[in-house]
């Protein structure tokens, strides 16, 4: 059957003889009709370019003949017809499509060279920047591609000669912009007053500026290689599409973030979600809608007047997570409140494709031993069953569920695991507290009547690895009296940050002529001798002294007492135990806080007061103090740290449930706490891991505790944990670690510790989401809980090869050991038949309870 001509299609339209001859030359005609908008779009090929003025006039005449709101003729021409003679027509189309404001091209010069169209204008760089902001070059290139099938770059340049020749000042063009903005404002205000404005066509409804459809930043063009298309933030296999609706089409997807205005002949690609359907008016047919996402942006997709069979097929093709390619057009829907500012996609053709997902191709797979699900409240995004399905798809022997302080994810994980035959390790990341810890650290056999050295330091920051000491203040005391004072500035050999100077009043000028720590430290340690050191939050101060001693090759292993821990025990009624709080509590008056000399003097007075209080409580020595603390320690006042607890046996499952119950019913304060003493009572059947940098072991290393203390802490754990550098990059932001190499050194330290003590070291992800691209969503979520959390963490679930690459700096053999061998060894120590919930309904023993 012969193809209908345009004159036959629009038989009501009576053109002039000249226009009729023009239209009769059209071929390859395609027509799309939107009944709701009373709009028609014609795609037609012409042997030679047609003036836009002529096409626009014919469109208006067709609209009038058929009472249409919009008629559009989209011409296609031979590639050879794209010459410099066509540039005025191109600019006319750009102005009509609102790519640029009308009047911008009153004065211009244009030429084509090397597949680039250069347009010279009498605008300076500031004026030309408007074209880049509005993506004008891109959109004009799209017109050329659409009409001629030619890829041509468009470039705007400033012509000084044109500006001087025409005495150009841009006022006329700027006035035209102002006029058009005024028109837009007037129309908008009129629409606000009229709740049912006239329906606008898809071509005339334009956003007033570029709208960002995603918080993920700029998006690049779709990339297609070997049948695989990367668009937005997802990758799809389009090598074998299955066409279900309409005709076949070439899948050249446009990123959804790039679709900012109504457009035709679009191909989009993405994953479906949120399908819904309702019966159409009149009954018998259905209107369906769903959403499509390319991982960067999303768009609403609609299809009207579906038969029951068509609706059933569409529902199957667009289930959550299924991938499709669509060809169609975008427009602004209209409703009783006016025009929808968001675009909706209407498709004519649909094909199903496949999402390319990460796979684990390693010959021997790792086991993830630290993973959070959505049950880690406001912190993680992985559904428990999704974690199990992912581990199964990757061939991982097992996967651990370790939510913060709760076991609520177990049921969904269990059901998914039993369906797939996947091993799940049930555990938690506990908020542990060490109720066995005291106030005295190191080996000290003396009593309260000895001479002590109370001291304080000021520093350039928080990290004893990257910051320096600026002042040391100390007093030698005995039986409530100050015997001798020591005070000195120290040149930190680095600038003092402004905020630190404001806090301490110590400036670069004050320390520039002071001795360096290598000269100060021997004198200070001579002042200390073999006496017990006393400091407030002593791990910080002693950690800096120890770091300086190690750096300068000076022996240092002095015992010390922490007055913060002592105050928590003696003054549980206080809300905090800061130095100024304790000074007020004991009525000791004001002092120059955050100066080492003054802080040391005040701390000595506070220690005298606390010693008097201990005497009244019949605590006469450090042994008495340790016994009293262990018998009456308030778990709720101790600082919690993270700890991984894994269930290894059925007895362990019962013990974990007891510990979780106790943590909420007996030891809850801000967090469900698990005391060390309770854990020791119920440790049978459990494996204990050292967790992340918020764990006890990593804190001790960061505080630069004595090696003996660090080893003693490590010995408590069944395995030690290290994590990717990205997990702990916040330590660099906080100034506690200098750089990424410093983070690697932390992990090397744990590996060496494990080798020395014979404790296995495992590499874990501490996964909070499945895909790295999901990081943004977690940042949005956790911003409710944490301030300044707008940083990339990369806490995603990694494959074996990804983890081996993360720990390649340990050497190939050691990386394989911590990533694969040791994680499997821990999994092998855990029984395969652990079920968090026994089978059955367990109804109460009452008549009729089953019913």
PDB file of C-alpha atoms in Angstrom, residues 46-215:
ATOM      1  CA  UNK A  46      12.251  16.826   2.455  1.00  0.00           C
ATOM      2  CA  UNK A  47      14.753  16.804  -0.422  1.00  0.00           C
ATOM      3  CA  UNK A  48      15.914  20.346   0.375  1.00  0.00           C
ATOM      4  CA  UNK A  49      15.692  22.730   3.348  1.00  0.00           C
ATOM      5  CA  UNK A  50      12.443  24.625   3.808  1.00  0.00           C
ATOM      6  CA  UNK A  51      12.462  28.114   5.267  1.00  0.00           C
ATOM      7  CA  UNK A  52      11.305  28.102   8.890  1.00  0.00           C
ATOM      8  CA  UNK A  53       9.017  31.021   8.150  1.00  0.00           C
ATOM      9  CA  UNK A  54       7.159  28.848   5.615  1.00  0.00           C
ATOM     10  CA  UNK A  55       6.954  25.817   7.926  1.00  0.00           C
ATOM     11  CA  UNK A  56       5.710  27.935  10.838  1.00  0.00           C
ATOM     12  CA  UNK A  57       3.000  29.475   8.635  1.00  0.00           C
ATOM     13  CA  UNK A  58       1.837  26.069   7.371  1.00  0.00           C
ATOM     14  CA  UNK A  59       1.657  24.826  10.975  1.00  0.00           C
ATOM     15  CA  UNK A  60      -0.612  27.710  11.924  1.00  0.00           C
ATOM     16  CA  UNK A  61      -2.868  27.050   8.951  1.00  0.00           C
ATOM     17  CA  UNK A  62      -3.171  23.342   9.856  1.00  0.00           C
ATOM     18  CA  UNK A  63      -3.980  24.302  13.470  1.00  0.00           C
ATOM     19  CA  UNK A  64      -6.762  26.561  12.238  1.00  0.00           C
ATOM     20  CA  UNK A  65      -8.152  23.970   9.805  1.00  0.00           C
ATOM     21  CA  UNK A  66      -8.395  21.263  12.501  1.00  0.00           C
ATOM     22  CA  UNK A  67      -8.986  23.467  15.574  1.00  0.00           C
ATOM     23  CA  UNK A  68      -5.725  22.238  17.117  1.00  0.00           C
ATOM     24  CA  UNK A  69      -3.815  23.804  19.951  1.00  0.00           C
ATOM     25  CA  UNK A  70      -0.559  22.769  18.351  1.00  0.00           C
ATOM     26  CA  UNK A  71       0.705  21.438  15.023  1.00  0.00           C
ATOM     27  CA  UNK A  72       4.395  20.806  14.540  1.00  0.00           C
ATOM     28  CA  UNK A  73       6.281  19.785  11.425  1.00  0.00           C
ATOM     29  CA  UNK A  74       9.664  18.259  12.240  1.00  0.00           C
ATOM     30  CA  UNK A  75      11.684  18.235   9.026  1.00  0.00           C
ATOM     31  CA  UNK A  76      14.535  15.933   8.080  1.00  0.00           C
ATOM     32  CA  UNK A  77      16.969  16.851   5.313  1.00  0.00           C
ATOM     33  CA  UNK A  78      19.916  15.200   3.559  1.00  0.00           C
ATOM     34  CA  UNK A  79      23.185  15.688   5.472  1.00  0.00           C
ATOM     35  CA  UNK A  80      24.759  17.433   2.496  1.00  0.00           C
ATOM     36  CA  UNK A  81      22.191  20.232   2.781  1.00  0.00           C
ATOM     37  CA  UNK A  82      23.663  21.439   6.077  1.00  0.00           C
ATOM     38  CA  UNK A  83      25.701  24.441   4.945  1.00  0.00           C
ATOM     39  CA  UNK A  84      26.323  27.979   6.128  1.00  0.00           C
ATOM     40  CA  UNK A  85      23.282  29.065   4.092  1.00  0.00           C
ATOM     41  CA  UNK A  86      21.068  27.193   6.604  1.00  0.00           C
ATOM     42  CA  UNK A  87      22.440  28.968   9.697  1.00  0.00           C
ATOM     43  CA  UNK A  88      19.712  31.708   9.728  1.00  0.00           C
ATOM     44  CA  UNK A  89      17.075  28.948   9.781  1.00  0.00           C
ATOM     45  CA  UNK A  90      18.900  27.214  12.619  1.00  0.00           C
ATOM     46  CA  UNK A  91      18.953  30.431  14.653  1.00  0.00           C
ATOM     47  CA  UNK A  92      15.255  30.973  13.974  1.00  0.00           C
ATOM     48  CA  UNK A  93      14.486  27.496  15.328  1.00  0.00           C
ATOM     49  CA  UNK A  94      16.663  28.183  18.384  1.00  0.00           C
ATOM     50  CA  UNK A  95      14.715  31.347  19.146  1.00  0.00           C
ATOM     51  CA  UNK A  96      11.325  29.675  18.645  1.00  0.00           C
ATOM     52  CA  UNK A  97      12.327  26.765  20.900  1.00  0.00           C
ATOM     53  CA  UNK A  98      13.271  29.283  23.611  1.00  0.00           C
ATOM     54  CA  UNK A  99      16.856  28.015  23.584  1.00  0.00           C
ATOM     55  CA  UNK A 100      17.800  31.700  23.512  1.00  0.00           C
ATOM     56  CA  UNK A 101      15.821  34.891  23.986  1.00  0.00           C
ATOM     57  CA  UNK A 102      14.502  36.534  20.851  1.00  0.00           C
ATOM     58  CA  UNK A 103      16.754  39.247  19.458  1.00  0.00           C
ATOM     59  CA  UNK A 104      20.080  37.746  20.517  1.00  0.00           C
ATOM     60  CA  UNK A 105      21.135  37.123  16.922  1.00  0.00           C
ATOM     61  CA  UNK A 106      20.424  40.583  15.510  1.00  0.00           C
ATOM     62  CA  UNK A 107      24.166  40.902  14.873  1.00  0.00           C
ATOM     63  CA  UNK A 108      26.332  37.848  14.255  1.00  0.00           C
ATOM     64  CA  UNK A 109      28.834  36.172  11.975  1.00  0.00           C
ATOM     65  CA  UNK A 110      28.891  32.384  11.494  1.00  0.00           C
ATOM     66  CA  UNK A 111      30.983  29.783   9.702  1.00  0.00           C
ATOM     67  CA  UNK A 112      31.469  26.001   9.653  1.00  0.00           C
ATOM     68  CA  UNK A 113      34.914  24.391   9.906  1.00  0.00           C
ATOM     69  CA  UNK A 114      36.001  20.910  10.979  1.00  0.00           C
ATOM     70  CA  UNK A 115      32.488  19.837  12.051  1.00  0.00           C
ATOM     71  CA  UNK A 116      32.208  22.930  14.239  1.00  0.00           C
ATOM     72  CA  UNK A 117      29.754  25.774  13.788  1.00  0.00           C
ATOM     73  CA  UNK A 118      31.289  28.958  15.182  1.00  0.00           C
ATOM     74  CA  UNK A 119      29.011  31.920  15.857  1.00  0.00           C
ATOM     75  CA  UNK A 120      30.713  35.231  16.572  1.00  0.00           C
ATOM     76  CA  UNK A 121      28.731  37.765  18.593  1.00  0.00           C
ATOM     77  CA  UNK A 122      29.408  41.252  19.995  1.00  0.00           C
ATOM     78  CA  UNK A 123      29.096  39.934  23.603  1.00  0.00           C
ATOM     79  CA  UNK A 124      31.993  39.740  26.030  1.00  0.00           C
ATOM     80  CA  UNK A 125      32.799  36.648  28.105  1.00  0.00           C
ATOM     81  CA  UNK A 126      30.167  37.483  30.734  1.00  0.00           C
ATOM     82  CA  UNK A 127      27.493  37.656  28.083  1.00  0.00           C
ATOM     83  CA  UNK A 128      28.620  34.438  26.373  1.00  0.00           C
ATOM     84  CA  UNK A 129      28.558  32.656  29.744  1.00  0.00           C
ATOM     85  CA  UNK A 130      24.759  32.835  29.568  1.00  0.00           C
ATOM     86  CA  UNK A 131      24.852  30.497  26.570  1.00  0.00           C
ATOM     87  CA  UNK A 132      26.879  27.934  28.510  1.00  0.00           C
ATOM     88  CA  UNK A 133      24.629  28.194  31.558  1.00  0.00           C
ATOM     89  CA  UNK A 134      21.590  27.641  29.366  1.00  0.00           C
ATOM     90  CA  UNK A 135      23.242  24.730  27.480  1.00  0.00           C
ATOM     91  CA  UNK A 136      22.605  26.629  24.223  1.00  0.00           C
ATOM     92  CA  UNK A 137      25.462  25.019  22.239  1.00  0.00           C
ATOM     93  CA  UNK A 138      24.261  21.546  23.201  1.00  0.00           C
ATOM     94  CA  UNK A 139      20.649  22.250  22.255  1.00  0.00           C
ATOM     95  CA  UNK A 140      21.562  23.810  18.924  1.00  0.00           C
ATOM     96  CA  UNK A 141      23.742  20.783  18.140  1.00  0.00           C
ATOM     97  CA  UNK A 142      20.686  18.664  18.888  1.00  0.00           C
ATOM     98  CA  UNK A 143      18.637  20.615  16.308  1.00  0.00           C
ATOM     99  CA  UNK A 144      21.304  19.992  13.667  1.00  0.00           C
ATOM    100  CA  UNK A 145      21.435  16.301  14.526  1.00  0.00           C
ATOM    101  CA  UNK A 146      17.649  16.015  14.501  1.00  0.00           C
ATOM    102  CA  UNK A 147      17.197  17.744  11.151  1.00  0.00           C
ATOM    103  CA  UNK A 148      20.290  16.580   9.223  1.00  0.00           C
ATOM    104  CA  UNK A 149      21.656  13.598  11.158  1.00  0.00           C
ATOM    105  CA  UNK A 150      24.952  15.500  11.378  1.00  0.00           C
ATOM    106  CA  UNK A 151      27.074  15.709  14.527  1.00  0.00           C
ATOM    107  CA  UNK A 152      28.214  19.301  14.650  1.00  0.00           C
ATOM    108  CA  UNK A 153      29.706  21.156  17.607  1.00  0.00           C
ATOM    109  CA  UNK A 154      28.382  24.688  18.216  1.00  0.00           C
ATOM    110  CA  UNK A 155      30.765  27.292  19.602  1.00  0.00           C
ATOM    111  CA  UNK A 156      30.085  30.932  20.563  1.00  0.00           C
ATOM    112  CA  UNK A 157      32.870  33.508  20.455  1.00  0.00           C
ATOM    113  CA  UNK A 158      33.217  37.178  21.274  1.00  0.00           C
ATOM    114  CA  UNK A 159      34.081  39.412  18.318  1.00  0.00           C
ATOM    115  CA  UNK A 160      35.725  42.634  19.398  1.00  0.00           C
ATOM    116  CA  UNK A 161      35.677  43.891  15.819  1.00  0.00           C
ATOM    117  CA  UNK A 162      31.896  43.455  15.598  1.00  0.00           C
ATOM    118  CA  UNK A 163      31.393  45.222  18.918  1.00  0.00           C
ATOM    119  CA  UNK A 164      33.529  48.212  17.817  1.00  0.00           C
ATOM    120  CA  UNK A 165      32.096  48.376  14.277  1.00  0.00           C
ATOM    121  CA  UNK A 166      28.506  48.443  15.504  1.00  0.00           C
ATOM    122  CA  UNK A 167      29.222  50.500  18.633  1.00  0.00           C
ATOM    123  CA  UNK A 168      27.478  47.623  20.370  1.00  0.00           C
ATOM    124  CA  UNK A 169      26.513  47.937  24.030  1.00  0.00           C
ATOM    125  CA  UNK A 170      23.966  45.148  24.320  1.00  0.00           C
ATOM    126  CA  UNK A 171      21.248  47.450  25.614  1.00  0.00           C
ATOM    127  CA  UNK A 172      18.698  46.480  22.966  1.00  0.00           C
ATOM    128  CA  UNK A 173      19.219  42.752  23.628  1.00  0.00           C
ATOM    129  CA  UNK A 174      19.065  43.261  27.392  1.00  0.00           C
ATOM    130  CA  UNK A 175      15.888  45.320  27.029  1.00  0.00           C
ATOM    131  CA  UNK A 176      14.386  42.473  25.001  1.00  0.00           C
ATOM    132  CA  UNK A 177      15.251  40.013  27.772  1.00  0.00           C
ATOM    133  CA  UNK A 178      13.667  42.302  30.353  1.00  0.00           C
ATOM    134  CA  UNK A 179      10.549  42.561  28.200  1.00  0.00           C
ATOM    135  CA  UNK A 180      10.227  38.812  27.888  1.00  0.00           C
ATOM    136  CA  UNK A 181      10.759  38.344  31.625  1.00  0.00           C
ATOM    137  CA  UNK A 182       8.057  40.920  32.296  1.00  0.00           C
ATOM    138  CA  UNK A 183       5.701  38.993  29.998  1.00  0.00           C
ATOM    139  CA  UNK A 184       6.468  35.779  31.862  1.00  0.00           C
ATOM    140  CA  UNK A 185       5.850  37.453  35.233  1.00  0.00           C
ATOM    141  CA  UNK A 186       2.531  38.922  34.054  1.00  0.00           C
ATOM    142  CA  UNK A 187       1.406  35.553  32.707  1.00  0.00           C
ATOM    143  CA  UNK A 188       2.425  33.820  35.930  1.00  0.00           C
ATOM    144  CA  UNK A 189       0.531  36.318  38.116  1.00  0.00           C
ATOM    145  CA  UNK A 190      -2.533  35.936  35.915  1.00  0.00           C
ATOM    146  CA  UNK A 191      -2.318  32.157  36.230  1.00  0.00           C
ATOM    147  CA  UNK A 192      -2.150  32.456  40.006  1.00  0.00           C
ATOM    148  CA  UNK A 193      -5.361  34.468  40.028  1.00  0.00           C
ATOM    149  CA  UNK A 194      -7.101  32.103  37.598  1.00  0.00           C
ATOM    150  CA  UNK A 195      -7.172  28.557  39.042  1.00  0.00           C
ATOM    151  CA  UNK A 196      -7.966  27.027  35.639  1.00  0.00           C
ATOM    152  CA  UNK A 197      -5.716  28.711  33.097  1.00  0.00           C
ATOM    153  CA  UNK A 198      -5.821  27.851  29.449  1.00  0.00           C
ATOM    154  CA  UNK A 199      -4.034  24.624  28.611  1.00  0.00           C
ATOM    155  CA  UNK A 200      -0.592  25.279  27.225  1.00  0.00           C
ATOM    156  CA  UNK A 201       0.987  23.133  24.582  1.00  0.00           C
ATOM    157  CA  UNK A 202       4.016  21.029  25.300  1.00  0.00           C
ATOM    158  CA  UNK A 203       6.033  23.319  23.061  1.00  0.00           C
ATOM    159  CA  UNK A 204       5.130  26.545  24.828  1.00  0.00           C
ATOM    160  CA  UNK A 205       5.376  25.350  28.437  1.00  0.00           C
ATOM    161  CA  UNK A 206       8.995  26.053  29.338  1.00  0.00           C
ATOM    162  CA  UNK A 207      10.712  26.204  32.711  1.00  0.00           C
ATOM    163  CA  UNK A 208      11.908  29.683  33.651  1.00  0.00           C
ATOM    164  CA  UNK A 209      15.385  28.324  34.286  1.00  0.00           C
ATOM    165  CA  UNK A 210      17.339  25.099  34.278  1.00  0.00           C
ATOM    166  CA  UNK A 211      15.842  22.700  36.807  1.00  0.00           C
ATOM    167  CA  UNK A 212      18.045  20.268  38.663  1.00  0.00           C
ATOM    168  CA  UNK A 213      16.412  16.875  38.900  1.00  0.00           C
ATOM    169  CA  UNK A 214      19.095  15.354  41.132  1.00  0.00           C
ATOM    170  CA  UNK A 215      21.397  16.215  44.022  1.00  0.00           C
TER     171      UNK A 215
END
